[in-house]
PDB file of C-alpha atoms in Angstrom:
ATOM      1  CA  UNK A  21      -3.588 -11.042 -11.785  1.00 74.00           C
ATOM      2  CA  UNK A  22      -1.191 -11.787  -8.664  1.00 79.00           C
ATOM      3  CA  UNK A  23      -3.606 -12.602  -5.510  1.00 87.00           C
ATOM      4  CA  UNK A  24      -2.721 -11.675  -2.065  1.00 93.00           C
ATOM      5  CA  UNK A  25      -4.341 -13.454   1.028  1.00 95.00           C
ATOM      6  CA  UNK A  26      -3.702 -12.615   4.389  1.00 96.00           C
ATOM      7  CA  UNK A  27      -4.733 -14.458   7.645  1.00 96.00           C
ATOM      8  CA  UNK A  28      -6.275 -13.999  10.012  1.00 96.00           C
ATOM      9  CA  UNK A  29      -8.672 -10.950   9.516  1.00 95.00           C
ATOM     10  CA  UNK A  30      -8.202  -9.532  13.135  1.00 96.00           C
ATOM     11  CA  UNK A  31      -6.333 -10.436  16.054  1.00 97.00           C
ATOM     12  CA  UNK A  32      -6.247  -9.603  19.802  1.00 98.00           C
ATOM     13  CA  UNK A  33      -3.217 -10.109  21.869  1.00 98.00           C
ATOM     14  CA  UNK A  34      -2.065  -9.248  25.542  1.00 98.00           C
ATOM     15  CA  UNK A  35       0.965  -6.926  25.740  1.00 98.00           C
ATOM     16  CA  UNK A  36       4.119  -8.844  25.535  1.00 97.00           C
ATOM     17  CA  UNK A  37       2.987 -11.919  23.265  1.00 97.00           C
ATOM     18  CA  UNK A  38       4.433 -13.198  20.209  1.00 97.00           C
ATOM     19  CA  UNK A  39       2.400 -12.038  17.422  1.00 98.00           C
ATOM     20  CA  UNK A  40       2.065 -14.300  13.801  1.00 98.00           C
ATOM     21  CA  UNK A  41       0.736 -12.829  11.095  1.00 98.00           C
ATOM     22  CA  UNK A  42       0.412 -14.723   7.607  1.00 98.00           C
ATOM     23  CA  UNK A  43       0.312 -14.077   3.915  1.00 97.00           C
ATOM     24  CA  UNK A  44      -0.232 -16.193   0.960  1.00 96.00           C
ATOM     25  CA  UNK A  45       0.606 -15.266  -2.799  1.00 92.00           C
ATOM     26  CA  UNK A  46      -0.294 -16.661  -6.213  1.00 89.00           C
ATOM     27  CA  UNK A  47       2.941 -15.973  -8.267  1.00 80.00           C
ATOM     28  CA  UNK A  48       6.186 -18.013  -7.504  1.00 73.00           C
ATOM     29  CA  UNK A  49       8.041 -15.826  -9.656  1.00 74.00           C
ATOM     30  CA  UNK A  50       6.875 -12.596  -7.578  1.00 72.00           C
ATOM     31  CA  UNK A  51      10.286 -10.610  -6.784  1.00 74.00           C
ATOM     32  CA  UNK A  52       9.796  -9.398  -3.319  1.00 86.00           C
ATOM     33  CA  UNK A  53       7.340  -9.263  -0.500  1.00 91.00           C
ATOM     34  CA  UNK A  54       6.760  -6.444   1.923  1.00 93.00           C
ATOM     35  CA  UNK A  55       5.132  -5.673   5.020  1.00 96.00           C
ATOM     36  CA  UNK A  56       3.404  -2.169   5.566  1.00 96.00           C
ATOM     37  CA  UNK A  57       1.929  -0.944   8.968  1.00 97.00           C
ATOM     38  CA  UNK A  58      -1.067   1.340   8.957  1.00 97.00           C
ATOM     39  CA  UNK A  59      -2.273   3.122  12.015  1.00 96.00           C
ATOM     40  CA  UNK A  60      -5.967   4.668  12.000  1.00 93.00           C
ATOM     41  CA  UNK A  61      -6.190   7.682   9.713  1.00 92.00           C
ATOM     42  CA  UNK A  62      -2.715   7.432   8.238  1.00 94.00           C
ATOM     43  CA  UNK A  63      -1.057   6.177   5.233  1.00 96.00           C
ATOM     44  CA  UNK A  64       0.924   2.747   5.043  1.00 96.00           C
ATOM     45  CA  UNK A  65       4.283   2.605   6.113  1.00 95.00           C
ATOM     46  CA  UNK A  66       6.977   0.126   5.179  1.00 93.00           C
ATOM     47  CA  UNK A  67       8.251  -2.044   7.923  1.00 95.00           C
ATOM     48  CA  UNK A  68      10.354  -4.768   6.354  1.00 95.00           C
ATOM     49  CA  UNK A  69      10.795  -6.627   3.250  1.00 92.00           C
ATOM     50  CA  UNK A  70      12.307  -9.760   1.929  1.00 92.00           C
ATOM     51  CA  UNK A  71      13.539 -11.375  -1.422  1.00 88.00           C
ATOM     52  CA  UNK A  72      15.053 -14.369  -1.060  1.00 86.00           C
ATOM     53  CA  UNK A  73      13.858 -17.695   0.636  1.00 89.00           C
ATOM     54  CA  UNK A  74      14.377 -17.965   4.170  1.00 92.00           C
ATOM     55  CA  UNK A  75      14.019 -15.324   7.043  1.00 94.00           C
ATOM     56  CA  UNK A  76      15.293 -12.211   8.028  1.00 95.00           C
ATOM     57  CA  UNK A  77      15.401 -10.089  11.351  1.00 96.00           C
ATOM     58  CA  UNK A  78      15.042  -6.669  12.217  1.00 95.00           C
ATOM     59  CA  UNK A  79      14.715  -5.736  15.873  1.00 96.00           C
ATOM     60  CA  UNK A  80      11.482  -7.262  17.254  1.00 97.00           C
ATOM     61  CA  UNK A  81      10.399  -8.418  13.781  1.00 97.00           C
ATOM     62  CA  UNK A  82      11.040 -11.470  11.847  1.00 97.00           C
ATOM     63  CA  UNK A  83       9.696 -12.579   8.558  1.00 97.00           C
ATOM     64  CA  UNK A  84       9.895 -16.043   6.525  1.00 97.00           C
ATOM     65  CA  UNK A  85       9.410 -16.571   3.334  1.00 94.00           C
ATOM     66  CA  UNK A  86       8.570 -20.027   1.512  1.00 93.00           C
ATOM     67  CA  UNK A  87       8.530 -19.698  -2.184  1.00 89.00           C
ATOM     68  CA  UNK A  88       7.698 -23.268  -2.830  1.00 90.00           C
ATOM     69  CA  UNK A  89       4.476 -22.843  -0.811  1.00 92.00           C
ATOM     70  CA  UNK A  90       3.913 -19.446  -1.584  1.00 92.00           C
ATOM     71  CA  UNK A  91       3.596 -18.186   1.774  1.00 95.00           C
ATOM     72  CA  UNK A  92       5.255 -15.647   3.877  1.00 96.00           C
ATOM     73  CA  UNK A  93       4.645 -14.754   7.681  1.00 97.00           C
ATOM     74  CA  UNK A  94       5.448 -11.867   9.958  1.00 98.00           C
ATOM     75  CA  UNK A  95       6.483 -12.342  13.565  1.00 98.00           C
ATOM     76  CA  UNK A  96       6.421  -9.598  16.095  1.00 98.00           C
ATOM     77  CA  UNK A  97       8.286 -10.346  19.408  1.00 98.00           C
ATOM     78  CA  UNK A  98       7.186  -8.866  22.851  1.00 98.00           C
ATOM     79  CA  UNK A  99       4.178  -6.889  21.215  1.00 97.00           C
ATOM     80  CA  UNK A 100       3.634  -3.441  22.364  1.00 97.00           C
ATOM     81  CA  UNK A 101       0.138  -1.584  22.515  1.00 97.00           C
ATOM     82  CA  UNK A 102       1.912   0.677  19.773  1.00 97.00           C
ATOM     83  CA  UNK A 103       2.071  -2.176  17.640  1.00 97.00           C
ATOM     84  CA  UNK A 104      -1.882  -2.014  17.533  1.00 98.00           C
ATOM     85  CA  UNK A 105      -2.557  -1.442  13.671  1.00 97.00           C
ATOM     86  CA  UNK A 106      -3.290  -2.845  10.236  1.00 97.00           C
ATOM     87  CA  UNK A 107      -0.742  -5.014   8.780  1.00 97.00           C
ATOM     88  CA  UNK A 108      -0.858  -5.162   4.874  1.00 97.00           C
ATOM     89  CA  UNK A 109       1.276  -7.910   3.055  1.00 96.00           C
ATOM     90  CA  UNK A 110       2.155  -6.687  -0.462  1.00 93.00           C
ATOM     91  CA  UNK A 111       3.684  -8.392  -3.265  1.00 90.00           C
ATOM     92  CA  UNK A 112       5.728  -6.798  -5.824  1.00 84.00           C
ATOM     93  CA  UNK A 113       5.134  -8.025  -9.923  1.00 73.00           C
ATOM     94  CA  UNK A 114       8.235  -9.965 -11.024  1.00 55.00           C
ATOM     95  CA  UNK A 115       7.924  -8.731 -14.521  1.00 52.00           C
ATOM     96  CA  UNK A 116       7.879  -5.021 -13.453  1.00 55.00           C
ATOM     97  CA  UNK A 117      10.788  -2.609 -14.028  1.00 56.00           C
ATOM     98  CA  UNK A 118       9.013  -0.616 -11.245  1.00 62.00           C
ATOM     99  CA  UNK A 119       7.656  -1.419  -7.856  1.00 64.00           C
ATOM    100  CA  UNK A 120       3.910  -2.414  -8.587  1.00 78.00           C
ATOM    101  CA  UNK A 121       2.869  -3.860  -5.537  1.00 86.00           C
ATOM    102  CA  UNK A 122      -0.093  -5.904  -4.871  1.00 90.00           C
ATOM    103  CA  UNK A 123      -1.578  -5.764  -1.422  1.00 93.00           C
ATOM    104  CA  UNK A 124      -3.614  -7.982   0.593  1.00 94.00           C
ATOM    105  CA  UNK A 125      -6.518  -7.063   2.512  1.00 95.00           C
ATOM    106  CA  UNK A 126      -4.786  -6.670   5.790  1.00 95.00           C
ATOM    107  CA  UNK A 127      -4.902  -8.270   9.224  1.00 96.00           C
ATOM    108  CA  UNK A 128      -6.147  -5.843  12.072  1.00 96.00           C
ATOM    109  CA  UNK A 129      -4.110  -6.318  15.375  1.00 98.00           C
ATOM    110  CA  UNK A 130      -4.689  -4.985  18.834  1.00 98.00           C
ATOM    111  CA  UNK A 131      -2.453  -5.543  21.740  1.00 98.00           C
ATOM    112  CA  UNK A 132      -3.952  -4.916  24.843  1.00 97.00           C
ATOM    113  CA  UNK A 133      -2.138  -3.699  28.001  1.00 95.00           C
TER     114      UNK A 133
ATOM    115  CA  UNK B  12      12.157  10.822   5.885  1.00 63.00           C
ATOM    116  CA  UNK B  13      10.450  10.788   2.258  1.00 63.00           C
ATOM    117  CA  UNK B  14       7.545  13.517   2.515  1.00 92.00           C
ATOM    118  CA  UNK B  15       4.422  12.973   0.553  1.00 96.00           C
ATOM    119  CA  UNK B  16       1.448  15.161   0.868  1.00 97.00           C
ATOM    120  CA  UNK B  17      -2.025  14.921  -0.092  1.00 98.00           C
ATOM    121  CA  UNK B  18      -4.876  17.514  -0.234  1.00 97.00           C
ATOM    122  CA  UNK B  19      -7.753  17.661   0.386  1.00 97.00           C
ATOM    123  CA  UNK B  20      -7.799  15.290   3.303  1.00 96.00           C
ATOM    124  CA  UNK B  21     -11.342  15.336   3.061  1.00 97.00           C
ATOM    125  CA  UNK B  22     -14.033  15.969   0.264  1.00 97.00           C
ATOM    126  CA  UNK B  23     -17.479  15.640  -0.156  1.00 97.00           C
ATOM    127  CA  UNK B  24     -18.840  15.776  -3.736  1.00 97.00           C
ATOM    128  CA  UNK B  25     -21.923  15.289  -5.662  1.00 97.00           C
ATOM    129  CA  UNK B  26     -22.597  12.837  -8.340  1.00 97.00           C
ATOM    130  CA  UNK B  27     -21.883  13.955 -11.656  1.00 97.00           C
ATOM    131  CA  UNK B  28     -19.476  16.597 -10.479  1.00 97.00           C
ATOM    132  CA  UNK B  29     -15.706  16.795 -11.131  1.00 97.00           C
ATOM    133  CA  UNK B  30     -13.308  15.964  -8.357  1.00 98.00           C
ATOM    134  CA  UNK B  31      -9.479  16.491  -8.264  1.00 98.00           C
ATOM    135  CA  UNK B  32      -7.140  14.885  -5.691  1.00 98.00           C
ATOM    136  CA  UNK B  33      -3.653  16.504  -5.443  1.00 98.00           C
ATOM    137  CA  UNK B  34      -0.360  14.893  -4.526  1.00 98.00           C
ATOM    138  CA  UNK B  35       2.991  16.347  -4.071  1.00 98.00           C
ATOM    139  CA  UNK B  36       6.512  14.723  -3.065  1.00 97.00           C
ATOM    140  CA  UNK B  37       9.452  16.496  -2.181  1.00 94.00           C
ATOM    141  CA  UNK B  38      11.866  13.469  -2.619  1.00 86.00           C
ATOM    142  CA  UNK B  39      12.692  13.327  -6.368  1.00 88.00           C
ATOM    143  CA  UNK B  40      11.222   9.862  -6.606  1.00 90.00           C
ATOM    144  CA  UNK B  41      10.572   8.851 -10.349  1.00 89.00           C
ATOM    145  CA  UNK B  42       7.457   7.061  -9.715  1.00 91.00           C
ATOM    146  CA  UNK B  43       4.370   7.874  -8.263  1.00 94.00           C
ATOM    147  CA  UNK B  44       1.034   6.130  -7.683  1.00 95.00           C
ATOM    148  CA  UNK B  45      -2.712   6.314  -6.705  1.00 97.00           C
ATOM    149  CA  UNK B  46      -4.372   3.466  -4.741  1.00 97.00           C
ATOM    150  CA  UNK B  47      -7.748   3.350  -3.322  1.00 97.00           C
ATOM    151  CA  UNK B  48      -8.538   1.640  -0.034  1.00 97.00           C
ATOM    152  CA  UNK B  49     -11.986  -0.173   0.690  1.00 94.00           C
ATOM    153  CA  UNK B  50     -12.894  -2.669   3.360  1.00 86.00           C
ATOM    154  CA  UNK B  51     -12.470  -6.089   2.246  1.00 79.00           C
ATOM    155  CA  UNK B  52     -10.345  -4.922  -0.993  1.00 82.00           C
ATOM    156  CA  UNK B  53      -7.367  -3.777   0.417  1.00 87.00           C
ATOM    157  CA  UNK B  54      -5.164  -1.170  -1.504  1.00 94.00           C
ATOM    158  CA  UNK B  55      -6.112  -1.148  -5.152  1.00 94.00           C
ATOM    159  CA  UNK B  56      -4.039   0.263  -7.539  1.00 94.00           C
ATOM    160  CA  UNK B  57      -5.696   3.053 -10.158  1.00 97.00           C
ATOM    161  CA  UNK B  58      -2.935   4.846 -12.232  1.00 96.00           C
ATOM    162  CA  UNK B  59       0.819   5.353 -11.797  1.00 93.00           C
ATOM    163  CA  UNK B  60       3.447   7.436 -13.777  1.00 94.00           C
ATOM    164  CA  UNK B  61       7.250   6.771 -14.358  1.00 89.00           C
ATOM    165  CA  UNK B  62       8.103  10.547 -14.312  1.00 92.00           C
ATOM    166  CA  UNK B  63       6.828  13.969 -15.623  1.00 95.00           C
ATOM    167  CA  UNK B  64       4.416  13.919 -18.691  1.00 95.00           C
ATOM    168  CA  UNK B  65       3.503   9.893 -18.208  1.00 94.00           C
ATOM    169  CA  UNK B  66       0.598   8.035 -16.848  1.00 96.00           C
ATOM    170  CA  UNK B  67      -0.133   4.294 -16.941  1.00 94.00           C
ATOM    171  CA  UNK B  68      -3.418   2.620 -16.296  1.00 94.00           C
ATOM    172  CA  UNK B  69      -3.309   0.334 -13.160  1.00 92.00           C
ATOM    173  CA  UNK B  70      -5.653  -2.373 -12.364  1.00 91.00           C
ATOM    174  CA  UNK B  71      -8.856  -0.321 -11.694  1.00 95.00           C
ATOM    175  CA  UNK B  72      -8.610   2.623 -13.850  1.00 97.00           C
ATOM    176  CA  UNK B  73     -12.270   2.904 -14.880  1.00 97.00           C
ATOM    177  CA  UNK B  74     -13.809   6.539 -14.061  1.00 97.00           C
ATOM    178  CA  UNK B  75     -10.445   7.863 -13.248  1.00 98.00           C
ATOM    179  CA  UNK B  76      -8.039  10.083 -14.988  1.00 98.00           C
ATOM    180  CA  UNK B  77      -4.444  10.770 -13.919  1.00 98.00           C
ATOM    181  CA  UNK B  78      -2.019  13.886 -14.495  1.00 98.00           C
ATOM    182  CA  UNK B  79       1.775  14.305 -13.870  1.00 98.00           C
ATOM    183  CA  UNK B  80       2.697  17.538 -14.961  1.00 97.00           C
ATOM    184  CA  UNK B  81       5.940  17.974 -12.960  1.00 97.00           C
ATOM    185  CA  UNK B  82       8.395  15.247 -11.136  1.00 95.00           C
ATOM    186  CA  UNK B  83       6.746  16.542  -7.790  1.00 97.00           C
ATOM    187  CA  UNK B  84       2.864  16.778  -8.375  1.00 98.00           C
ATOM    188  CA  UNK B  85       0.595  13.902  -9.551  1.00 98.00           C
ATOM    189  CA  UNK B  86      -3.266  14.293  -9.744  1.00 98.00           C
ATOM    190  CA  UNK B  87      -6.205  12.022  -9.666  1.00 98.00           C
ATOM    191  CA  UNK B  88      -9.323  13.162 -11.608  1.00 98.00           C
ATOM    192  CA  UNK B  89     -12.858  12.156 -11.365  1.00 97.00           C
ATOM    193  CA  UNK B  90     -14.499  13.970 -14.186  1.00 95.00           C
ATOM    194  CA  UNK B  91     -17.979  12.388 -13.345  1.00 97.00           C
ATOM    195  CA  UNK B  92     -17.962  11.350  -9.643  1.00 97.00           C
ATOM    196  CA  UNK B  93     -20.603   8.336  -8.722  1.00 97.00           C
ATOM    197  CA  UNK B  94     -21.136   7.073  -5.480  1.00 97.00           C
ATOM    198  CA  UNK B  95     -19.203   3.710  -6.031  1.00 97.00           C
ATOM    199  CA  UNK B  96     -16.215   6.063  -5.891  1.00 98.00           C
ATOM    200  CA  UNK B  97     -16.578   6.954  -2.115  1.00 97.00           C
ATOM    201  CA  UNK B  98     -13.242   5.542  -0.675  1.00 97.00           C
ATOM    202  CA  UNK B  99     -10.108   6.469   0.759  1.00 98.00           C
ATOM    203  CA  UNK B 100      -7.523   7.564  -1.714  1.00 98.00           C
ATOM    204  CA  UNK B 101      -3.574   7.290  -1.183  1.00 98.00           C
ATOM    205  CA  UNK B 102      -0.846   8.563  -3.109  1.00 98.00           C
ATOM    206  CA  UNK B 103       2.570   7.246  -2.936  1.00 95.00           C
ATOM    207  CA  UNK B 104       5.906   7.950  -4.302  1.00 93.00           C
ATOM    208  CA  UNK B 105       9.056   5.673  -5.009  1.00 88.00           C
ATOM    209  CA  UNK B 106      12.169   4.825  -7.262  1.00 76.00           C
ATOM    210  CA  UNK B 107      12.521   2.006  -9.413  1.00 67.00           C
ATOM    211  CA  UNK B 108      13.701  -1.386  -8.764  1.00 63.00           C
ATOM    212  CA  UNK B 109      12.614  -4.311  -6.609  1.00 57.00           C
ATOM    213  CA  UNK B 110      14.020  -3.069  -3.527  1.00 66.00           C
ATOM    214  CA  UNK B 111      12.744   0.295  -3.361  1.00 71.00           C
ATOM    215  CA  UNK B 112       9.855   1.280  -0.466  1.00 85.00           C
ATOM    216  CA  UNK B 113       6.886   3.168  -1.432  1.00 90.00           C
ATOM    217  CA  UNK B 114       5.994   6.437   0.774  1.00 92.00           C
ATOM    218  CA  UNK B 115       2.467   6.944   1.117  1.00 95.00           C
ATOM    219  CA  UNK B 116       0.659   9.840   1.764  1.00 97.00           C
ATOM    220  CA  UNK B 117      -2.137  10.307   4.882  1.00 96.00           C
ATOM    221  CA  UNK B 118      -4.823   9.666   2.398  1.00 97.00           C
ATOM    222  CA  UNK B 119      -8.134  11.755   1.211  1.00 97.00           C
ATOM    223  CA  UNK B 120     -11.252  10.532   2.208  1.00 97.00           C
ATOM    224  CA  UNK B 121     -13.833  10.949  -0.247  1.00 98.00           C
ATOM    225  CA  UNK B 122     -17.721  10.826  -0.110  1.00 97.00           C
ATOM    226  CA  UNK B 123     -19.823  11.075  -3.101  1.00 97.00           C
ATOM    227  CA  UNK B 124     -23.384  11.839  -2.477  1.00 96.00           C
TER     228      UNK B 124
END
């Protein structure tokens, strides 16, 4: 069973700061890694995904994947109060013909004005 | 934007009672999922479906049944509800393939007293 661990559990930063969130996983054959954002009382919403070793940038978001160390990180540039949410790391299972995702426990981010 | 609607949004049930949670998606996705979310555990997969008429066990299926009568609808059934099933339940839909995003509903908060 794939295991996904996130750190830190929670984070408080001032508006405009760079935010770094970490995620480690146990199966090097995992197909893809996703980051989801969840605001209070809402369902998770997909933010960004990565499939190949290296990095991927979309707007203020950059994700880095290192399969050798089984580690992925999400960086949010110029953080805004609207970025305050729980961020979930999710790993898709390599053998699945469909998108079965295993989620980490989440990192709670608060961006203070 | 993909639309997934869950009902009810909140439910209070008695121990031993039957509970049915409903989910409807309007995006013609083949795959649908039921997750539960608890503090410290993240999102855990209960049941999923490849299409109408199919249901498969996820990682924590004990005490739950699922029904997929049509492409659009996927229900989660608790035949004999227990207090340990108090949680927030999320339905999601998506298509097959590693690059496809899951779209989540807003969740159902269930309390079993």
